[in-house]
Tab-separated table of C-alpha atoms in Angstrom:
chain	number	residue	atom	x	y	z
A	1	UNK	CA	181.635	13.671	187.963
A	2	UNK	CA	181.870	15.763	184.831
A	3	UNK	CA	178.576	17.554	184.166
A	4	UNK	CA	177.581	19.178	180.885
A	5	UNK	CA	174.528	21.437	181.347
A	6	UNK	CA	172.540	23.270	178.662
A	7	UNK	CA	170.178	26.123	179.553
A	8	UNK	CA	169.064	28.447	176.773
A	9	UNK	CA	167.068	31.114	178.620
A	10	UNK	CA	167.144	33.357	181.696
A	11	UNK	CA	164.894	31.035	183.720
A	12	UNK	CA	167.073	28.062	182.788
A	13	UNK	CA	170.133	29.994	183.957
A	14	UNK	CA	168.486	30.494	187.367
A	15	UNK	CA	167.433	26.874	187.779
A	16	UNK	CA	170.696	25.596	186.337
A	17	UNK	CA	172.696	27.656	188.825
A	18	UNK	CA	170.738	26.308	191.806
A	19	UNK	CA	171.161	22.773	190.485
A	20	UNK	CA	174.921	23.309	190.154
A	21	UNK	CA	175.033	24.571	193.732
A	22	UNK	CA	173.229	21.432	194.959
A	23	UNK	CA	175.507	19.168	192.911
A	24	UNK	CA	178.638	20.790	194.368
A	25	UNK	CA	177.349	20.122	197.880
A	26	UNK	CA	176.839	16.439	197.092
A	27	UNK	CA	179.816	15.857	194.780
A	28	UNK	CA	183.141	17.352	195.869
A	29	UNK	CA	184.672	16.335	192.506
A	30	UNK	CA	182.033	18.111	190.411
A	31	UNK	CA	183.291	19.670	187.162
A	32	UNK	CA	180.955	21.810	185.065
A	33	UNK	CA	180.890	22.771	181.435
A	34	UNK	CA	177.746	24.557	180.376
A	35	UNK	CA	175.645	26.720	178.093
A	36	UNK	CA	173.860	29.255	180.301
A	37	UNK	CA	174.293	32.685	181.801
A	38	UNK	CA	175.746	34.847	184.538
A	39	UNK	CA	174.154	32.953	187.438
A	40	UNK	CA	175.545	29.611	186.292
A	41	UNK	CA	178.921	31.226	185.691
A	42	UNK	CA	179.028	32.324	189.338
A	43	UNK	CA	178.894	28.664	190.359
A	44	UNK	CA	182.164	27.973	188.554
A	45	UNK	CA	183.110	25.816	185.592
A	46	UNK	CA	183.416	26.725	181.929
A	47	UNK	CA	180.783	28.740	180.070
A	48	UNK	CA	180.753	27.595	176.447
A	49	UNK	CA	178.040	29.985	175.188
A	50	UNK	CA	175.824	32.575	176.855
A	51	UNK	CA	172.066	32.195	176.454
A	52	UNK	CA	171.829	35.735	175.055
A	53	UNK	CA	173.283	34.247	171.844
A	54	UNK	CA	170.670	31.482	171.778
A	55	UNK	CA	167.332	33.193	172.488
A	56	UNK	CA	165.095	33.562	169.436
A	57	UNK	CA	161.384	34.201	169.956
A	58	UNK	CA	158.559	33.050	167.683
A	59	UNK	CA	158.382	31.120	164.439
A	60	UNK	CA	159.497	33.970	162.186
A	61	UNK	CA	162.480	34.854	164.362
A	62	UNK	CA	163.602	31.219	164.451
A	63	UNK	CA	163.293	30.964	160.668
A	64	UNK	CA	165.362	34.125	160.162
A	65	UNK	CA	168.120	32.844	162.455
A	66	UNK	CA	168.067	29.201	161.391
A	67	UNK	CA	171.671	29.224	160.162
A	68	UNK	CA	172.897	30.545	163.527
A	69	UNK	CA	170.819	27.966	165.419
A	70	UNK	CA	172.113	25.075	163.327
A	71	UNK	CA	175.683	26.287	163.774
A	72	UNK	CA	175.199	26.417	167.546
A	73	UNK	CA	173.918	22.842	167.504
A	74	UNK	CA	177.004	21.779	165.552
A	75	UNK	CA	179.331	23.567	168.002
A	76	UNK	CA	177.555	21.950	170.958
A	77	UNK	CA	177.820	18.427	169.536
A	78	UNK	CA	181.531	18.869	168.818
A	79	UNK	CA	182.142	20.237	172.317
A	80	UNK	CA	180.328	17.350	174.015
A	81	UNK	CA	182.169	14.771	171.940
A	82	UNK	CA	185.513	16.411	172.722
A	83	UNK	CA	184.966	16.744	176.483
A	84	UNK	CA	183.152	13.432	177.142
A	85	UNK	CA	181.031	14.349	180.210
A	86	UNK	CA	179.685	11.678	182.556
A	87	UNK	CA	176.186	13.076	182.255
A	88	UNK	CA	174.389	15.618	180.077
A	89	UNK	CA	171.783	17.718	181.909
A	90	UNK	CA	169.245	19.468	179.691
A	91	UNK	CA	167.198	22.361	181.112
A	92	UNK	CA	163.957	22.987	179.156
A	93	UNK	CA	164.802	24.674	175.768
A	94	UNK	CA	163.440	21.717	173.715
A	95	UNK	CA	164.072	22.791	170.111
A	96	UNK	CA	167.802	22.741	170.796
A	97	UNK	CA	168.072	20.248	173.640
A	98	UNK	CA	166.150	17.350	172.109
A	99	UNK	CA	168.550	17.339	169.162
A	100	UNK	CA	171.476	17.249	171.575
A	101	UNK	CA	169.826	14.469	173.605
A	102	UNK	CA	169.693	12.206	170.535
A	103	UNK	CA	173.336	12.893	169.693
A	104	UNK	CA	174.589	12.364	173.262
A	105	UNK	CA	172.685	9.124	173.746
A	106	UNK	CA	174.022	7.742	170.473
A	107	UNK	CA	177.629	8.308	171.607
A	108	UNK	CA	176.998	6.666	174.969
A	109	UNK	CA	176.472	9.623	177.321
A	110	UNK	CA	173.795	9.512	180.041
A	111	UNK	CA	171.051	12.079	179.396
A	112	UNK	CA	168.969	13.709	182.127
A	113	UNK	CA	166.220	16.253	181.435
A	114	UNK	CA	165.511	18.778	184.197
A	115	UNK	CA	162.395	20.921	183.677
A	116	UNK	CA	160.245	19.372	181.005
A	117	UNK	CA	159.425	21.007	177.698
A	118	UNK	CA	155.723	21.870	177.561
A	119	UNK	CA	154.862	18.852	175.432
A	120	UNK	CA	151.458	18.637	177.116
A	121	UNK	CA	150.604	21.891	175.328
A	122	UNK	CA	151.936	21.122	171.876
A	123	UNK	CA	154.206	18.769	169.930
A	124	UNK	CA	153.121	15.820	172.061
A	125	UNK	CA	154.822	13.569	169.536
A	126	UNK	CA	158.165	14.648	170.972
A	127	UNK	CA	157.425	12.355	173.913
A	128	UNK	CA	158.713	9.497	171.763
A	129	UNK	CA	162.064	11.295	171.402
A	130	UNK	CA	162.303	11.639	175.174
A	131	UNK	CA	161.304	8.004	175.643
A	132	UNK	CA	164.109	6.927	173.318
A	133	UNK	CA	166.960	9.276	174.209
A	134	UNK	CA	166.446	10.521	177.805
A	135	UNK	CA	167.454	8.323	180.749
A	136	UNK	CA	165.730	10.375	183.473
A	137	UNK	CA	162.992	13.003	183.184
A	138	UNK	CA	162.595	15.349	186.161
A	139	UNK	CA	159.456	17.496	186.135
A	140	UNK	CA	158.576	20.557	188.207
A	141	UNK	CA	154.801	20.806	187.669
A	142	UNK	CA	152.528	18.292	189.453
A	143	UNK	CA	150.449	17.352	186.380
A	144	UNK	CA	153.519	16.637	184.230
A	145	UNK	CA	154.348	13.405	186.058
A	146	UNK	CA	150.948	11.957	185.142
A	147	UNK	CA	151.357	13.143	181.556
A	148	UNK	CA	154.624	11.248	181.124
A	149	UNK	CA	153.379	8.143	182.902
A	150	UNK	CA	150.474	8.051	180.454
A	151	UNK	CA	153.055	7.862	177.656
A	152	UNK	CA	155.161	5.206	179.355
A	153	UNK	CA	158.018	7.559	180.282
A	154	UNK	CA	159.582	7.259	183.724
A	155	UNK	CA	159.493	10.648	185.386
A	156	UNK	CA	159.955	12.198	188.813
A	157	UNK	CA	158.164	15.234	190.244
A	158	UNK	CA	160.973	16.945	192.159
A	159	UNK	CA	159.091	20.072	193.244
A	160	UNK	CA	159.443	23.523	191.758
A	161	UNK	CA	162.929	25.116	191.877
A	162	UNK	CA	161.494	28.622	192.174
A	163	UNK	CA	160.487	27.765	195.735
A	164	UNK	CA	164.173	27.135	196.486
A	165	UNK	CA	165.275	30.364	194.835
A	166	UNK	CA	162.669	32.466	196.632
A	167	UNK	CA	163.102	30.861	200.046
A	168	UNK	CA	166.822	31.715	199.983
A	169	UNK	CA	166.270	35.450	199.485
A	170	UNK	CA	167.446	37.871	202.152
A	171	UNK	CA	164.928	40.229	203.730
A	172	UNK	CA	164.496	43.565	202.008
A	173	UNK	CA	163.226	46.967	203.150
A	174	UNK	CA	161.288	48.850	200.485
A	175	UNK	CA	162.485	52.312	201.547
A	176	UNK	CA	166.117	51.188	201.390
A	177	UNK	CA	165.601	49.636	197.946
A	178	UNK	CA	164.023	52.855	196.632
A	179	UNK	CA	166.833	54.972	198.026
A	180	UNK	CA	169.581	52.731	196.629
A	181	UNK	CA	168.022	52.767	193.145
A	182	UNK	CA	167.069	56.430	192.881
A	183	UNK	CA	163.326	55.851	193.130
A	184	UNK	CA	160.835	58.282	194.618
A	185	UNK	CA	158.479	57.671	197.554
A	186	UNK	CA	155.462	56.619	195.483
A	187	UNK	CA	154.304	52.996	195.527
A	188	UNK	CA	155.710	50.882	192.703
A	189	UNK	CA	154.056	49.164	189.771
A	190	UNK	CA	156.651	46.766	188.382
A	191	UNK	CA	156.941	46.153	184.642
A	192	UNK	CA	158.388	42.802	183.540
A	193	UNK	CA	158.481	42.978	179.731
A	194	UNK	CA	160.529	39.821	179.114
A	195	UNK	CA	164.153	39.027	178.368
A	196	UNK	CA	164.392	39.093	174.561
A	197	UNK	CA	164.892	42.376	172.730
A	198	UNK	CA	162.021	41.979	170.261
A	199	UNK	CA	159.723	40.892	173.089
A	200	UNK	CA	160.624	43.869	175.291
A	201	UNK	CA	160.081	46.326	172.444
A	202	UNK	CA	156.585	44.945	171.856
A	203	UNK	CA	155.540	44.856	175.499
A	204	UNK	CA	156.917	48.037	177.051
A	205	UNK	CA	155.051	50.432	174.783
A	206	UNK	CA	151.655	48.988	175.700
A	207	UNK	CA	152.539	48.550	179.389
A	208	UNK	CA	153.627	52.171	179.684
A	209	UNK	CA	150.450	53.411	178.018
A	210	UNK	CA	148.669	53.164	181.409
A	211	UNK	CA	150.867	55.819	183.063
A	212	UNK	CA	148.411	58.777	182.787
A	213	UNK	CA	145.822	56.771	184.744
A	214	UNK	CA	148.087	56.012	187.709
A	215	UNK	CA	149.804	59.272	188.567
A	216	UNK	CA	150.089	58.315	192.247
A	217	UNK	CA	152.372	55.392	191.367
A	218	UNK	CA	155.840	55.126	189.867
A	219	UNK	CA	156.616	52.544	187.200
A	220	UNK	CA	159.829	50.560	187.375
A	221	UNK	CA	161.119	48.401	184.515
A	222	UNK	CA	162.847	45.163	185.452
A	223	UNK	CA	165.840	44.977	183.133
A	224	UNK	CA	166.917	41.573	181.830
A	225	UNK	CA	170.578	40.665	182.433
A	226	UNK	CA	170.859	39.634	178.784
A	227	UNK	CA	170.129	43.170	177.526
A	228	UNK	CA	172.358	46.224	177.836
A	229	UNK	CA	171.173	49.110	180.036
A	230	UNK	CA	171.359	51.549	177.123
A	231	UNK	CA	168.585	49.666	175.365
A	232	UNK	CA	166.075	50.730	178.044
A	233	UNK	CA	167.004	54.403	178.265
A	234	UNK	CA	164.466	55.565	175.679
A	235	UNK	CA	161.672	54.354	177.994
A	236	UNK	CA	162.913	56.109	181.145
A	237	UNK	CA	161.631	59.488	182.378
A	238	UNK	CA	160.725	61.239	185.662
A	239	UNK	CA	158.144	58.630	186.621
A	240	UNK	CA	159.462	55.585	184.739
A	241	UNK	CA	162.557	54.093	186.276
A	242	UNK	CA	164.813	51.164	185.499
A	243	UNK	CA	166.640	48.591	187.605
A	244	UNK	CA	168.878	45.916	186.179
A	245	UNK	CA	169.178	42.336	187.368
A	246	UNK	CA	167.147	43.006	190.546
A	247	UNK	CA	163.772	41.597	189.550
A	248	UNK	CA	163.038	39.728	192.788
A	249	UNK	CA	163.958	42.750	194.930
A	250	UNK	CA	161.850	45.010	192.728
A	251	UNK	CA	158.829	42.729	192.925
A	252	UNK	CA	159.029	42.420	196.709
A	253	UNK	CA	158.872	46.225	196.950
A	254	UNK	CA	155.973	46.577	194.489
A	255	UNK	CA	152.226	46.961	194.954
A	256	UNK	CA	151.411	45.146	191.684
A	257	UNK	CA	153.005	44.086	188.402
A	258	UNK	CA	152.392	43.847	184.674
A	259	UNK	CA	154.144	40.683	183.534
A	260	UNK	CA	154.878	39.199	180.120
A	261	UNK	CA	153.774	35.575	179.913
A	262	UNK	CA	156.497	33.122	180.895
A	263	UNK	CA	158.262	31.941	184.044
A	264	UNK	CA	158.027	35.474	185.450
A	265	UNK	CA	154.276	35.055	185.958
A	266	UNK	CA	154.936	32.233	188.402
A	267	UNK	CA	157.824	34.055	190.081
A	268	UNK	CA	155.599	37.075	190.673
A	269	UNK	CA	152.847	34.935	192.190
A	270	UNK	CA	155.242	33.050	194.480
A	271	UNK	CA	156.563	36.403	195.694
A	272	UNK	CA	152.946	37.273	196.537
A	273	UNK	CA	152.589	40.241	194.172
A	274	UNK	CA	149.230	40.678	192.378
A	275	UNK	CA	149.727	40.747	188.620
A	276	UNK	CA	148.200	41.088	185.179
A	277	UNK	CA	149.633	38.677	182.595
A	278	UNK	CA	150.385	40.201	179.195
A	279	UNK	CA	151.194	38.668	175.831
A	280	UNK	CA	151.354	39.992	172.291
A	281	UNK	CA	153.290	38.261	169.527
A	282	UNK	CA	153.408	38.761	165.780
A	283	UNK	CA	150.092	37.916	164.109
A	284	UNK	CA	151.656	35.135	162.066
A	285	UNK	CA	153.452	33.527	165.038
A	286	UNK	CA	150.317	33.749	167.170
A	287	UNK	CA	148.133	32.233	164.440
A	288	UNK	CA	150.550	29.313	164.026
A	289	UNK	CA	150.724	28.792	167.793
A	290	UNK	CA	146.926	28.705	168.105
A	291	UNK	CA	146.798	25.937	165.514
A	292	UNK	CA	149.496	23.897	167.228
A	293	UNK	CA	148.563	24.320	170.883
A	294	UNK	CA	145.727	22.015	171.889
A	295	UNK	CA	143.439	21.668	174.882
A	296	UNK	CA	145.175	24.469	176.764
A	297	UNK	CA	142.894	27.051	178.343
A	298	UNK	CA	145.594	29.351	179.734
A	299	UNK	CA	149.033	30.705	178.853
A	300	UNK	CA	150.299	31.585	182.344
A	301	UNK	CA	151.858	28.961	184.583
A	302	UNK	CA	149.821	30.233	187.529
A	303	UNK	CA	146.510	29.426	185.847
A	304	UNK	CA	147.784	26.201	184.287
A	305	UNK	CA	148.897	24.827	187.647
A	306	UNK	CA	145.693	25.883	189.411
A	307	UNK	CA	143.556	24.795	186.424
A	308	UNK	CA	141.425	27.946	186.717
A	309	UNK	CA	141.767	31.688	186.213
A	310	UNK	CA	143.674	33.083	189.168
A	311	UNK	CA	145.396	35.901	187.277
A	312	UNK	CA	143.935	37.795	184.336
A	313	UNK	CA	145.525	37.059	180.971
A	314	UNK	CA	145.396	39.786	178.333
A	315	UNK	CA	146.407	38.247	174.997
A	316	UNK	CA	146.909	39.829	171.554
A	317	UNK	CA	144.049	42.278	170.844
A	318	UNK	CA	142.792	42.052	174.433
A	319	UNK	CA	146.099	43.574	175.505
A	320	UNK	CA	145.201	47.234	175.203
A	321	UNK	CA	145.298	50.315	177.397
A	322	UNK	CA	141.643	50.164	178.418
A	323	UNK	CA	141.829	46.552	179.625
A	324	UNK	CA	145.176	47.063	181.344
A	325	UNK	CA	143.863	50.065	183.283
A	326	UNK	CA	140.751	48.164	184.337
A	327	UNK	CA	142.584	45.031	185.489
A	328	UNK	CA	145.334	46.988	187.228
A	329	UNK	CA	142.739	48.917	189.222
A	330	UNK	CA	141.179	45.639	190.328
A	331	UNK	CA	144.413	44.311	191.822
A	332	UNK	CA	145.742	47.492	193.419
A	333	UNK	CA	142.937	47.676	195.977
A	334	UNK	CA	139.816	45.755	196.983
A	335	UNK	CA	138.355	42.260	197.026
A	336	UNK	CA	139.931	41.023	193.777
A	337	UNK	CA	143.357	41.741	195.212
A	338	UNK	CA	142.652	39.779	198.391
A	339	UNK	CA	141.200	36.831	196.476
A	340	UNK	CA	144.303	36.706	194.279
A	341	UNK	CA	146.617	36.705	197.303
A	342	UNK	CA	144.635	33.855	198.861
A	343	UNK	CA	144.964	31.871	195.635
A	344	UNK	CA	148.715	32.483	195.592
A	345	UNK	CA	148.934	30.747	198.965
A	346	UNK	CA	147.078	27.732	197.554
A	347	UNK	CA	149.436	27.766	194.551
A	348	UNK	CA	152.493	27.487	196.796
A	349	UNK	CA	150.928	24.544	198.621
A	350	UNK	CA	150.147	22.782	195.343
A	351	UNK	CA	153.778	23.066	194.181
A	352	UNK	CA	154.999	21.225	197.270
A	353	UNK	CA	157.856	22.092	199.583
A	354	UNK	CA	161.263	23.408	198.660
A	355	UNK	CA	164.116	21.098	197.755
A	356	UNK	CA	163.707	20.667	193.987
A	357	UNK	CA	167.380	21.349	193.277
A	358	UNK	CA	168.525	18.813	195.882
A	359	UNK	CA	166.018	16.205	194.682
A	360	UNK	CA	167.190	16.681	191.098
A	361	UNK	CA	170.853	16.472	192.138
A	362	UNK	CA	170.218	13.133	193.872
A	363	UNK	CA	168.662	11.684	190.704
A	364	UNK	CA	171.516	12.960	188.531
A	365	UNK	CA	174.149	11.449	190.827
A	366	UNK	CA	172.560	8.023	190.429
A	367	UNK	CA	173.486	8.113	186.726
A	368	UNK	CA	177.145	7.402	187.582
A	369	UNK	CA	176.220	4.141	189.274
């Protein structure tokens, strides 16, 4: 089969790469053409555009780059029409992918959506687009299946692909990791500031403001593969270090983490590392989001899945040095740390067993029949 896959972010690149791996195991004739990143590229096929050229954060940023976004949509449509894939696989990234779904369906291409947009949080009306233009919806959060069924959309809960990615990791020894990356002997507090440049610039300054209160720890920034190493150098000093494209290894060697809201909050929890969730956007973007998002009590996937506060979320004005210091102290030692680790175990159970990539591959292969 000829597969055309579109992933527009770092998390989509990870899940897309594992899906490609599963498809290759089941389909010896698999051919891939895709929008994604380095991980997908390692699986083979043709990379049309890297996600670093697609990632725009917030309403203002999207508005400023609207011409580029519309041009990318045009390029994608032309490329799909020219190459005529057997199936189009969309990975999250709804603003872009739902437009492509409509186009592909209208020219007779099967459309599969892997990893649902968060329509249950906002823009619920987009369900009608999915109902009309998507042949199969594969969801990775337990409550999403019920959401789609309520709207008359056939969906399948395939499990969460992060369980696959994490279960396949090799063992790691913290002392070896520190030595290989020029770190000192102190315990590590990991900093995950996001993957977009404007996001990282906002988050790192406030995250690093806690340094004077934790002199017995070293801080290590997890660099995003989409950003050049030089970009981070202004934040590095004797007790602030940087590692690139080694986030899982860094987390597994850390005592705790400060994490920007997004998929990374769930990754950190599944790796069993206590965390504080951080988010600060532009005032205008945040105000618009608050108006649009409805009936959602939390911003982190950990709390959304568990439907209660398992990890502390510091949002906008609550994200300040005083609160960060307080919450970080709670999770470095003591009862709050142990309670959080117990809840992480329950989280893994709620997400089901591994095998999401294989389950999704099976559903995609049916589209040829």
